XYZ file of C-alpha atoms in Angstrom:
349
model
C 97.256 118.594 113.253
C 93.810 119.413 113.288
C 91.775 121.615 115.879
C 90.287 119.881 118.814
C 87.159 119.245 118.342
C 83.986 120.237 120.070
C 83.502 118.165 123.333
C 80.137 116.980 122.103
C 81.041 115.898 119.241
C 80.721 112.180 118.447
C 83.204 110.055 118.045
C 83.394 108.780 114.194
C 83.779 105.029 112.877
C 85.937 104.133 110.431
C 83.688 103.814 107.089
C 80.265 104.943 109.199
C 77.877 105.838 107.226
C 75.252 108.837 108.193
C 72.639 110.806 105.867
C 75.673 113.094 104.905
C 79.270 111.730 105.038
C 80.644 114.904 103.928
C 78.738 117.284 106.131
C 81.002 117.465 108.820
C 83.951 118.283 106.000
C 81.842 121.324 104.192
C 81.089 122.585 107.872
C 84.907 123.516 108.542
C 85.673 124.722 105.173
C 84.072 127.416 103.001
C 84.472 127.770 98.969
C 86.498 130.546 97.990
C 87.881 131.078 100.889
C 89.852 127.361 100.325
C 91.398 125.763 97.491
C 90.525 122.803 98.482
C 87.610 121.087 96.882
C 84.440 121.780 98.742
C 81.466 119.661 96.934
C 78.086 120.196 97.108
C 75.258 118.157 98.931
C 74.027 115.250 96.886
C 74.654 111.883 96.081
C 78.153 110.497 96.581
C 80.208 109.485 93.568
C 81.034 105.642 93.748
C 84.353 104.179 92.928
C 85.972 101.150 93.184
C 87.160 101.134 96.571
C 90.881 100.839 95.976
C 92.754 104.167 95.708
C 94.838 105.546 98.646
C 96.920 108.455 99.000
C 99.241 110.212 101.280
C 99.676 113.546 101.655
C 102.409 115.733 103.676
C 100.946 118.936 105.308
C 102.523 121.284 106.947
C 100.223 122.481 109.288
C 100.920 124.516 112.275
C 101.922 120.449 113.282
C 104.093 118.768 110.118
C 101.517 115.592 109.407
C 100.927 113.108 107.094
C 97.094 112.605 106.083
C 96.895 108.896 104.953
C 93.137 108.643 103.057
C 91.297 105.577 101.860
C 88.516 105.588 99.236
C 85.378 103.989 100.475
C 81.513 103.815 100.044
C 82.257 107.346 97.961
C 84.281 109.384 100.533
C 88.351 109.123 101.716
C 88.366 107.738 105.326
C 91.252 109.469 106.463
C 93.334 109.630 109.783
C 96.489 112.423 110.449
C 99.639 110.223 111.362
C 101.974 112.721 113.039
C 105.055 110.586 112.279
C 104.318 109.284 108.922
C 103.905 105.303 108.181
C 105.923 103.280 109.882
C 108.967 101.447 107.944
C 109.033 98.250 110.223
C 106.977 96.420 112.483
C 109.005 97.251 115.510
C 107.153 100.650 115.812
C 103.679 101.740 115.816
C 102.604 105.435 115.287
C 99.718 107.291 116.497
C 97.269 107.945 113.572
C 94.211 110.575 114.205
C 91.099 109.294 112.776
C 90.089 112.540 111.364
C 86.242 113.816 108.958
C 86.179 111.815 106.277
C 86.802 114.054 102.740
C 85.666 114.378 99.435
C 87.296 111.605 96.448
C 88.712 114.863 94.912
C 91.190 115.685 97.541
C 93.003 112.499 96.441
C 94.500 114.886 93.840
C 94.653 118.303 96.122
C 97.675 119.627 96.196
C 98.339 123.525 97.600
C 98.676 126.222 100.004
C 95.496 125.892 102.480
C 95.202 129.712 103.750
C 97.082 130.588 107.096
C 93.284 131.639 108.865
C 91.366 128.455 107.735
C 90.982 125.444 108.922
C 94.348 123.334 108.482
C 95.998 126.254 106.823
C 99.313 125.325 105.607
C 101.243 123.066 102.248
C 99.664 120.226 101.124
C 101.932 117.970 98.867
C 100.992 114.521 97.467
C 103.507 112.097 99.105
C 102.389 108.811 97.994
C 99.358 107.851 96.234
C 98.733 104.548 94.914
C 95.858 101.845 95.239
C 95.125 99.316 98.206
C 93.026 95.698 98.762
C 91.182 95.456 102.062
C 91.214 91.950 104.391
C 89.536 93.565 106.985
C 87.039 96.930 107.622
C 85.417 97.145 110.683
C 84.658 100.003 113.184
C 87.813 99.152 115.716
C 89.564 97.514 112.568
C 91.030 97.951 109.295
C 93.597 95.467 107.677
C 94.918 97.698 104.158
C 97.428 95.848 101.576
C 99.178 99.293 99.977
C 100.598 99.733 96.544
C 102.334 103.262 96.242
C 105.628 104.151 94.861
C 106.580 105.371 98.394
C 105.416 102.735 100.448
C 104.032 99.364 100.059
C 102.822 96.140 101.894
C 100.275 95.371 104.809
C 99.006 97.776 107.248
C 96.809 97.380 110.541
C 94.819 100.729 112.061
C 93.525 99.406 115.376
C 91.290 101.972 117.287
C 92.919 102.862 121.181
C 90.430 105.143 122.450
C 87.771 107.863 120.755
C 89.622 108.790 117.638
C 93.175 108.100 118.376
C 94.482 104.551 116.423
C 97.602 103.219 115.979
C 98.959 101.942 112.581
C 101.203 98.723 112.433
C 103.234 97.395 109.583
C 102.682 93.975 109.414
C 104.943 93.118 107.003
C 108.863 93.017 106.696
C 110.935 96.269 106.873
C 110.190 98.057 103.533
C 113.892 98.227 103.343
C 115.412 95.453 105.056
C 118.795 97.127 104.970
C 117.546 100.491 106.554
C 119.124 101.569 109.904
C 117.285 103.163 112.953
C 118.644 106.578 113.662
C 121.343 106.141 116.958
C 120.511 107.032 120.112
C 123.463 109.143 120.529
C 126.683 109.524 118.373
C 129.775 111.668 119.707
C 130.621 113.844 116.779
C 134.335 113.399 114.515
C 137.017 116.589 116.010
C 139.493 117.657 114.583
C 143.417 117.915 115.425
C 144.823 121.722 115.655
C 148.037 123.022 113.698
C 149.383 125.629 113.121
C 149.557 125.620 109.398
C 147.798 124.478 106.365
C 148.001 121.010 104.606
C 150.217 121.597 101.793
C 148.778 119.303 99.255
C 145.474 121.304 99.172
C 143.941 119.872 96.419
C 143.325 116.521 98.470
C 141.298 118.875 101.051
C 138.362 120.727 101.361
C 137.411 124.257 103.796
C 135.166 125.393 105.897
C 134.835 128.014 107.954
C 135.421 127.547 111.702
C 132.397 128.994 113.349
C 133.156 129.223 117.217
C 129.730 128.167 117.893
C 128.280 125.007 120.490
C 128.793 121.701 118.467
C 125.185 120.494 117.838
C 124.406 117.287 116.197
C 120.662 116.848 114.966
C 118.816 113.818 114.929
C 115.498 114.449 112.810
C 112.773 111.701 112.066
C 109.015 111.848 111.423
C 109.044 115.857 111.127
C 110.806 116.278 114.629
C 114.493 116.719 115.647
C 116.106 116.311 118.815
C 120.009 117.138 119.757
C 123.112 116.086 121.345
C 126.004 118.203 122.020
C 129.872 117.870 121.530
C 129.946 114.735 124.389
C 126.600 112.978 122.742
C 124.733 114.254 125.519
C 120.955 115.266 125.123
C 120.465 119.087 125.184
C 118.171 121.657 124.320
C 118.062 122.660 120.274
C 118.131 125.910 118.748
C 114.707 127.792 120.221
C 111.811 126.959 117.657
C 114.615 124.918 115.293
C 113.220 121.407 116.010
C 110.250 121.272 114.575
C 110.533 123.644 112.075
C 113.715 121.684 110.502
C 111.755 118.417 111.081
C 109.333 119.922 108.611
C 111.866 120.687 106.270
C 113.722 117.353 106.051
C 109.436 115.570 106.210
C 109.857 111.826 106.204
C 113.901 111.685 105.332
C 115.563 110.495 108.554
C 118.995 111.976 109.490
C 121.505 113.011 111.134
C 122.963 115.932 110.749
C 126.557 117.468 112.442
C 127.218 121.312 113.060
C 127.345 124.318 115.294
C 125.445 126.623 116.516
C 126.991 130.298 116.171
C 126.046 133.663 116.314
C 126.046 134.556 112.047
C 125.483 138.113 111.100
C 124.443 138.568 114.375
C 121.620 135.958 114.471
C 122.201 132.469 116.336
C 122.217 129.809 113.369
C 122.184 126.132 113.453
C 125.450 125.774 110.336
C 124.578 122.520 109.522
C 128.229 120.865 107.903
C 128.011 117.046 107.767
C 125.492 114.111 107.422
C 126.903 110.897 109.076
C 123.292 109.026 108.685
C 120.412 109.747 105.773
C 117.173 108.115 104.447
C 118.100 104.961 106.809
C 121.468 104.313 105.605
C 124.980 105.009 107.650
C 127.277 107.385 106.123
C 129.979 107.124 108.853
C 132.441 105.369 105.729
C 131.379 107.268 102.902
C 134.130 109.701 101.624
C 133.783 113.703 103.269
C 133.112 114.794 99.256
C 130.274 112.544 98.941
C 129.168 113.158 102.525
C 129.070 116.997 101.818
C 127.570 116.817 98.166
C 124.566 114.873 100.014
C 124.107 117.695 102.352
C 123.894 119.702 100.059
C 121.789 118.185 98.049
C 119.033 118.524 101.132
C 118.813 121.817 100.006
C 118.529 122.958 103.935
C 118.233 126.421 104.610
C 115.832 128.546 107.129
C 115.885 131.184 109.045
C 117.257 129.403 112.137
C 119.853 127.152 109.904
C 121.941 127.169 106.828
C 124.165 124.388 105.331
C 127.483 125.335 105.839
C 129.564 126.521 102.590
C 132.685 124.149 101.771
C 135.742 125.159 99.717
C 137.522 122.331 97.954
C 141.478 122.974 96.778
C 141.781 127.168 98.100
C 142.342 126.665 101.717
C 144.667 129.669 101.760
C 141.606 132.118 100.443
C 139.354 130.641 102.975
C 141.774 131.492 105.934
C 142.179 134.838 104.685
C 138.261 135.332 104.789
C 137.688 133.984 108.265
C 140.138 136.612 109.261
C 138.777 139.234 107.692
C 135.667 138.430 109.055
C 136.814 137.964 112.221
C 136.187 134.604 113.026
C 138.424 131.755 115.043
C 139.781 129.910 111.489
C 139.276 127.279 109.208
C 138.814 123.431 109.168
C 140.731 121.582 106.596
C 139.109 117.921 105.682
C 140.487 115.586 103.877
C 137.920 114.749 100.541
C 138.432 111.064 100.772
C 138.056 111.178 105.039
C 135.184 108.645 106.615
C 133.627 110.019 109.438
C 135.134 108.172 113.123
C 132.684 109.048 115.730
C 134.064 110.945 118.744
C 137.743 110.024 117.234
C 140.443 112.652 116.844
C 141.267 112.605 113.709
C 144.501 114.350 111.663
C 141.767 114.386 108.407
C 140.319 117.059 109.927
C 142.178 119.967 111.035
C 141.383 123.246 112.706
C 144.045 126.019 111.558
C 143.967 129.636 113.786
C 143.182 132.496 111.364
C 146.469 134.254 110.794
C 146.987 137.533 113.271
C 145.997 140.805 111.865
């Protein structure tokens, strides 16, 4: 989020009005040295008072700037865990300078050294009706393509808020993440299924089972029991920013990988709100990889379907514990024992 700012400074109110609305904005930002847009003094441009947007930014805090047009300028606040879905939750939102009307279109990379450096991406962006604007106060009806319905800000103290849904769940089907969910394990023998073409392969890592639980740009972990532990040093946030606003879980291990510890990241028993515990393995793992996740602390585990036989020749030759044979068509059966999955010993060398 943004820099703390100076302990003089005045606290702002929402839609205040001033001899220069923007003059706070030009003072942290410089032209040229920003792409953002960076106006000149003079008169404000007036609109109609209905266009909103959202935007993602990856900061050195993952952030979602939500911005309202009004009297000429966006009103904006940074909500560190994105809107909420349902009533049951309010997030912290950051009433933050207000901006120019073109940043409603910025997208781009802000540079590392200025103010806010980091990825700006449009997330949502839509138009909005006001009930209510006041300086503790604002009551928003949002039209986006992302996210729709009525919102609250309510002012707590200086310029922390709090935004409420007032409205339904946007999806009334969507699932809060668990709390805690012991992961699948698999059965040992000694040889491999024999109709492979039912099966997929992975390699067995002989790392710490890990499962991630990410939401609102953070993750937190369990381990093989569905006990809270430490993550991967640095991984949390950093693979909160990667997965943004998507809720998941996410199964794995944590292993030493060309000699660097790596979060392998292999299932996806929960996404975007919805339960995957019985979808099929094959569409399980075809989700995961359609996340696209890969860092420098993490990488989505490679799966082999039909050639299990090639698979346990590689782990040997790379000297690692085995293999795990899953069935394709295999729910996933939370801290269950289960002969779909099977671990098979790499054969001695």
């Amino acid at each position: 989020m943004s820099p703390s700012k100076p302990k003089n400074a005045k606290p702002k109110n929402a839609g205040a009005s001033g001899p220069d609305r923007l003059a706070e904005y030009r003072g942290r930002r410089a032209a040229g040295r920003t792409p953002e847009p960076v106006p000149g003094e003079g008169p404000l441009p007036r609109g109609d008072d209905d266009t909103f947007v959202v935007q993602e930014h990856h900061a050195s805090s993952l952030h979602w700037d939500l911005r309202f047009e009004r009297d000429g300028v966006l009103v904006s606040w940074a909500v560190p865990k994105s809107l909420p879905w349902s009533p049951a939750t309010n997030h912290l939102a950051v009433h933050t300078e207000d901006h120019p009307l073109e940043y409603a279109t910025f997208e781009g990379e802000i540079p590392k050294d200025e103010y806010g450096g980091g990825k700006v991406i449009i997330w949502d962006r839509g138009t909005y009706e006001t009930e209510k604007w006041s300086e503790r106060e604002v009551k928003v009806v949002v039209h986006g393509s992302r996210v729709s319905g009525r919102y609250v800000l309510f002012r707590t103290r200086g310029d922390d808020w709090m935004i409420h849904r007032m409205d339904p769940p946007a999806d009334p089907e969507a699932e809060p993440l668990p709390e805690s969910l012991p992961p699948m394990r698999p059965v040992r023998r000694a040889r491999l299924p024999r109709a492979q073409d039912d099966w997929a392969f992975e390699f067995a890592w002989g790392g710490r089972r890990l499962l991630a639980y990410v939401e609102g740009g953070r993750a937190r972990f369990t381990d093989g029991r569905g006990r809270p532990v430490d993550g991967p040093a640095r991984a949390g946030t950093r693979l909160g920013a990667e997965l943004g606003a998507r809720p998941a879980v996410l199964d794995g291990e944590l292993a030493v990988v060309e000699g660097r510890e790596t979060y392998m990241i292999y299932d996806v028993p929960h996404l975007d709100g919805r339960p995957l515990l019985d979808v099929p393995y094959r569409e399980r793992r075809e989700r995961l990889d359609g996340l696209g996740l890969s860092g420098a602390l993490w990488q989505t585990a490679p799966w082999f379907p039909g050639d299990g036989d090639a698979v346990r020749e590689a782990a040997a030759a790379q000297g690692l514990p085995g293999v795990l044979a899953k069935r394709l068509d295999a729910p996933y059966r939370p801290g269950e024992e289960s002969d779909a999955w099977r671990f098979v010993p790499s054969p001695a060398r």
